[in-house]
Amino acid sequence: MAGKRSGKKRPQPGKSPRPTREPRGEPPLSLERIVATAVELLDTQGIDGLTMRRLADRLGSGVMSLYWHVDNKEDVFDLALDKVLEYRAPSDRAEPQGWRQEAVHVLEGWRASMLRHPWSASLLPRRALGPNILGRLELLANALSKAGVADADLNVAIWSLWNHVMGSTITRASFELTDDDQAAAQQRLAGLSERYPTIERSRLLLDSDWDGAFRKGLDYLLDGLAPIR
Amino acid sequence: MAGKRSGKKRPQPGKSPRPTREPRGEPPLSLERIVATAVELLDTQGIDGLTMRRLADRLGSGVMSLYWHVDNKEDVFDLALDKVLEYRAPSDRAEPQGWRQEAVHVLEGWRASMLRHPWSASLLPRRALGPNILGRLELLANALSKAGVADADLNVAIWSLWNHVMGSTITRASFELTDDDQAAAQQRLAGLSERYPTIERSRLLLDSDWDGAFRKGLDYLLDGLAPIR
DNA sequence: AGTTGACTAGTACAATGTACCATAGGACTA
DNA sequence: TAGTCCTATGGTACATTGTACTAGTCAACT
């Protein structure tokens, strides 16, 4: 947090006093810079690659300085996750497409964002909902509402779709392995193939059509959830 | 692994020489005991509660002794996860219910196992597939095959269903918080409610019917994936 | 009696998150 | 001008972790 003792308040983006301390070295620390660098690190080094020390190094600052802007490492994860899920608010006008296109658009965008940063998929299950996530949920809720889904059924619909996105993203991210791992998995499976004949036959782990599965499943869900097409 | 230098082999369960070292103190270490204790620890202390030292303490052994049976901590996670997903093979005879009941049964059992050990849900995305997971997938694949799903569509069907289970389990596990967190979440959301009116209205985060959502979504998926009822 | 191989465990180390403390400079007040 | 306070930085130090290295014990076999 900004201000150790202030408990919960982050610095208002309203005005920026900007002391401009450093003559010409590094720009001063800021939440944005910290989060952006954390995302960089996560993208390049993976989830275990993010350490406070490395983060500080990249920022050209001391480790403990980070803790002025951030509560702890968990906080960094939360912020990085939400950052990655930023979304462009739909340009209010235009897009009078059907509700269904709208919903599909929201969900596919969501999935795409997460696939762009594979660590986010395995992180999200443990983290709280940030504003951007909530924003996306709100968008989805709206689309469904417009589609005539009754308020009573709204939660079921939202969660089913959310689950589909989460599940397919996580699954895909965790199976998109390095070639080494891929080979190892194939190896291991081959050894046991007599016990899993059906899986073996369909080559489930090897050449699945992730995007196709996502789209198809999504269609079925939408068909069921809001029958009016 | 059993045998530091032997590389990859675990001790055959074939014969058990059982030196019966300890007179009457602790039973000797074994993979089974280690894994069972790890599960215990995970159940009671959560995912961060499992440390090699704590594990050794509970087992009444030295820390490094664990490493004779296990490669590293990751290995422990893998084994614990697979252990938790053990399943009773369906009693071959009997159960000539329809394929649909069969599929539903497999999937609900799966979900139930994971909900019984909430840490498993957040662990699975990062871990490899153990034999028990594969076994369950095989079961599912069989049911769908019997239902007349073409081989070409099998992967799509399996993944869609798997995604549904994973997603709904993970979502539920991560929202089943302590009352404190629950209150905090409500607090936070209330503060932002004007920005998320639809979500607020449906009380999405507060009183969702997880089981209902799971069942309903599952039905829609099955309807779509294997139209023959 | 000697050797081997399965197994146990202490010591030690490097990496990590972060509490605590000292500091510096600008802004504001007296 | 001097004093005080708030924002912000970062060094030092420590507890906790996973695990490499090493030495040991005991049973079985030669």
mmCIF file of C-alpha atoms in Angstrom, chain A residues 47-48 121-122 124-126 128-132 134-135 137-138 141-142 145 151 153-156 158-160 162-164 166-168 170-171 174-175 188-189 192 195-205 207-210 212-214 216-217 220-221 224-225, chain B residues 47-48 121-122 124-126 128-132 134-135 137-138 141-142 145 151 153-156 158-160 162-164 166-168 170-171 174-175 188-189 192 195-205 207-210 212-214 216-217 220-221 224-225:
data_model
loop_
_atom_site.group_PDB
_atom_site.id
_atom_site.type_symbol
_atom_site.label_atom_id
_atom_site.label_comp_id
_atom_site.label_asym_id
_atom_site.label_seq_id
_atom_site.Cartn_x
_atom_site.Cartn_y
_atom_site.Cartn_z
ATOM 1 C CA ILE A 47 5.558 -17.909 -12.091
ATOM 2 C CA ASP A 48 8.599 -18.864 -10.069
ATOM 3 C CA ALA A 121 -4.494 -19.113 -15.779
ATOM 4 C CA SER A 122 -2.811 -20.981 -12.997
ATOM 5 C CA LEU A 124 -6.397 -16.935 -10.974
ATOM 6 C CA PRO A 125 -7.860 -19.810 -8.986
ATOM 7 C CA ARG A 126 -6.098 -18.616 -5.888
ATOM 8 C CA ALA A 128 -9.241 -12.408 -5.443
ATOM 9 C CA LEU A 129 -11.293 -10.740 -8.111
ATOM 10 C CA GLY A 130 -9.825 -7.482 -9.273
ATOM 11 C CA PRO A 131 -11.804 -4.655 -10.831
ATOM 12 C CA ASN A 132 -11.031 -5.719 -14.367
ATOM 13 C CA LEU A 134 -15.453 -7.803 -12.259
ATOM 14 C CA GLY A 135 -15.789 -5.478 -15.195
ATOM 15 C CA LEU A 137 -18.266 -10.228 -15.534
ATOM 16 C CA GLU A 138 -20.509 -7.214 -15.563
ATOM 17 C CA ALA A 141 -24.090 -10.254 -17.192
ATOM 18 C CA ASN A 142 -25.420 -7.407 -19.262
ATOM 19 C CA SER A 145 -29.693 -9.943 -19.371
ATOM 20 C CA ASP A 151 -32.603 -12.648 -13.125
ATOM 21 C CA ASP A 153 -31.179 -17.791 -13.841
ATOM 22 C CA LEU A 154 -28.497 -15.215 -14.289
ATOM 23 C CA ASN A 155 -26.068 -16.606 -11.775
ATOM 24 C CA VAL A 156 -26.253 -20.075 -13.164
ATOM 25 C CA ILE A 158 -22.744 -16.549 -15.664
ATOM 26 C CA TRP A 159 -20.997 -19.222 -13.691
ATOM 27 C CA SER A 160 -21.441 -21.856 -16.334
ATOM 28 C CA TRP A 162 -17.130 -18.422 -16.586
ATOM 29 C CA ASN A 163 -16.359 -22.010 -15.712
ATOM 30 C CA HIS A 164 -16.091 -22.876 -19.338
ATOM 31 C CA MET A 166 -11.575 -20.830 -16.868
ATOM 32 C CA GLY A 167 -11.515 -24.528 -17.481
ATOM 33 C CA SER A 168 -10.589 -24.409 -21.100
ATOM 34 C CA ILE A 170 -6.330 -23.539 -17.677
ATOM 35 C CA THR A 171 -6.435 -26.861 -19.425
ATOM 36 C CA SER A 174 -1.176 -26.514 -18.747
ATOM 37 C CA PHE A 175 -0.917 -28.762 -21.746
ATOM 38 C CA ARG A 188 4.776 -42.063 -20.355
ATOM 39 C CA LEU A 189 1.409 -42.541 -21.931
ATOM 40 C CA LEU A 192 0.537 -47.298 -20.116
ATOM 41 C CA ARG A 195 -4.636 -49.420 -19.705
ATOM 42 C CA TYR A 196 -6.094 -46.430 -21.456
ATOM 43 C CA PRO A 197 -7.031 -47.689 -24.875
ATOM 44 C CA THR A 198 -9.757 -45.212 -25.643
ATOM 45 C CA ILE A 199 -7.681 -42.220 -24.737
ATOM 46 C CA GLU A 200 -4.793 -43.602 -26.652
ATOM 47 C CA ARG A 201 -6.935 -44.160 -29.696
ATOM 48 C CA SER A 202 -8.203 -40.626 -29.789
ATOM 49 C CA ARG A 203 -4.748 -39.221 -29.169
ATOM 50 C CA LEU A 204 -6.362 -37.052 -26.543
ATOM 51 C CA LEU A 205 -3.187 -35.591 -25.158
ATOM 52 C CA ASP A 207 -3.386 -33.344 -31.043
ATOM 53 C CA SER A 208 -6.428 -31.818 -29.541
ATOM 54 C CA ASP A 209 -8.175 -28.908 -31.135
ATOM 55 C CA TRP A 210 -8.369 -26.556 -28.180
ATOM 56 C CA GLY A 212 -12.519 -25.895 -31.585
ATOM 57 C CA ALA A 213 -13.424 -27.495 -28.303
ATOM 58 C CA PHE A 214 -13.842 -24.127 -26.706
ATOM 59 C CA LYS A 216 -18.226 -25.892 -29.631
ATOM 60 C CA GLY A 217 -18.725 -26.158 -25.911
ATOM 61 C CA TYR A 220 -23.884 -25.733 -26.580
ATOM 62 C CA LEU A 221 -23.907 -23.818 -23.353
ATOM 63 C CA GLY A 224 -29.095 -24.224 -23.452
ATOM 64 C CA LEU A 225 -28.831 -21.143 -21.325
ATOM 65 C CA ILE B 47 -1.264 -25.624 0.302
ATOM 66 C CA ASP B 48 1.363 -23.564 2.071
ATOM 67 C CA ALA B 121 -8.342 -27.795 -7.492
ATOM 68 C CA SER B 122 -5.757 -25.082 -7.406
ATOM 69 C CA LEU B 124 -4.097 -29.505 -10.734
ATOM 70 C CA PRO B 125 -3.570 -26.824 -13.352
ATOM 71 C CA ARG B 126 0.149 -26.943 -12.802
ATOM 72 C CA ALA B 128 1.082 -33.556 -14.729
ATOM 73 C CA LEU B 129 -1.609 -36.152 -15.192
ATOM 74 C CA GLY B 130 -1.281 -39.070 -12.835
ATOM 75 C CA PRO B 131 -2.627 -42.539 -13.486
ATOM 76 C CA ASN B 132 -5.838 -41.937 -11.557
ATOM 77 C CA LEU B 134 -6.024 -40.775 -16.740
ATOM 78 C CA GLY B 135 -8.179 -43.579 -15.454
ATOM 79 C CA LEU B 137 -10.606 -39.788 -18.382
ATOM 80 C CA GLU B 138 -10.613 -43.255 -19.856
ATOM 81 C CA ALA B 141 -14.152 -41.579 -22.941
ATOM 82 C CA ASN B 142 -15.728 -45.003 -22.809
ATOM 83 C CA SER B 145 -17.995 -43.711 -27.037
ATOM 84 C CA ASP B 151 -14.117 -40.826 -32.659
ATOM 85 C CA ASP B 153 -15.639 -35.687 -31.988
ATOM 86 C CA LEU B 154 -14.419 -37.511 -28.944
ATOM 87 C CA ASN B 155 -11.671 -35.131 -28.019
ATOM 88 C CA VAL B 156 -13.903 -32.116 -28.226
ATOM 89 C CA ILE B 158 -13.978 -34.961 -23.426
ATOM 90 C CA TRP B 159 -12.290 -31.641 -23.142
ATOM 91 C CA SER B 160 -15.520 -29.724 -22.931
ATOM 92 C CA TRP B 162 -13.326 -31.888 -18.358
ATOM 93 C CA ASN B 163 -13.221 -28.128 -18.651
ATOM 94 C CA HIS B 164 -16.595 -27.882 -17.102
ATOM 95 C CA MET B 166 -12.257 -28.180 -13.677
ATOM 96 C CA GLY B 167 -13.746 -24.766 -14.044
ATOM 97 C CA SER B 168 -16.657 -25.272 -11.724
ATOM 98 C CA ILE B 170 -11.852 -24.378 -9.119
ATOM 99 C CA THR B 171 -14.336 -21.559 -9.100
ATOM 100 C CA SER B 174 -11.787 -20.375 -4.590
ATOM 101 C CA PHE B 175 -15.005 -18.697 -3.556
ATOM 102 C CA ARG B 188 -15.237 -4.373 -1.352
ATOM 103 C CA LEU B 189 -17.962 -5.092 -3.804
ATOM 104 C CA LEU B 192 -17.903 -0.472 -6.157
ATOM 105 C CA ARG B 195 -19.906 0.282 -11.347
ATOM 106 C CA TYR B 196 -21.196 -3.271 -11.430
ATOM 107 C CA PRO B 197 -24.972 -2.918 -11.117
ATOM 108 C CA THR B 198 -25.942 -6.133 -12.801
ATOM 109 C CA ILE B 199 -23.600 -8.268 -10.768
ATOM 110 C CA GLU B 200 -24.672 -6.503 -7.648
ATOM 111 C CA ARG B 201 -28.307 -7.091 -8.448
ATOM 112 C CA SER B 202 -27.901 -10.785 -8.935
ATOM 113 C CA ARG B 203 -25.741 -11.095 -5.831
ATOM 114 C CA LEU B 204 -23.389 -13.119 -7.967
ATOM 115 C CA LEU B 205 -20.657 -13.416 -5.419
ATOM 116 C CA ASP B 207 -25.401 -16.643 -2.823
ATOM 117 C CA SER B 208 -24.717 -18.636 -5.896
ATOM 118 C CA ASP B 209 -26.003 -22.144 -6.295
ATOM 119 C CA TRP B 210 -22.811 -23.888 -7.231
ATOM 120 C CA GLY B 212 -27.146 -26.229 -9.487
ATOM 121 C CA ALA B 213 -24.938 -24.350 -11.889
ATOM 122 C CA PHE B 214 -22.764 -27.381 -12.337
ATOM 123 C CA LYS B 216 -27.396 -27.376 -15.409
ATOM 124 C CA GLY B 217 -24.296 -26.587 -17.391
ATOM 125 C CA TYR B 220 -26.607 -28.480 -21.666
ATOM 126 C CA LEU B 221 -23.206 -29.732 -22.655
ATOM 127 C CA GLY B 224 -25.226 -30.723 -27.343
ATOM 128 C CA LEU B 225 -22.420 -33.237 -27.433
#
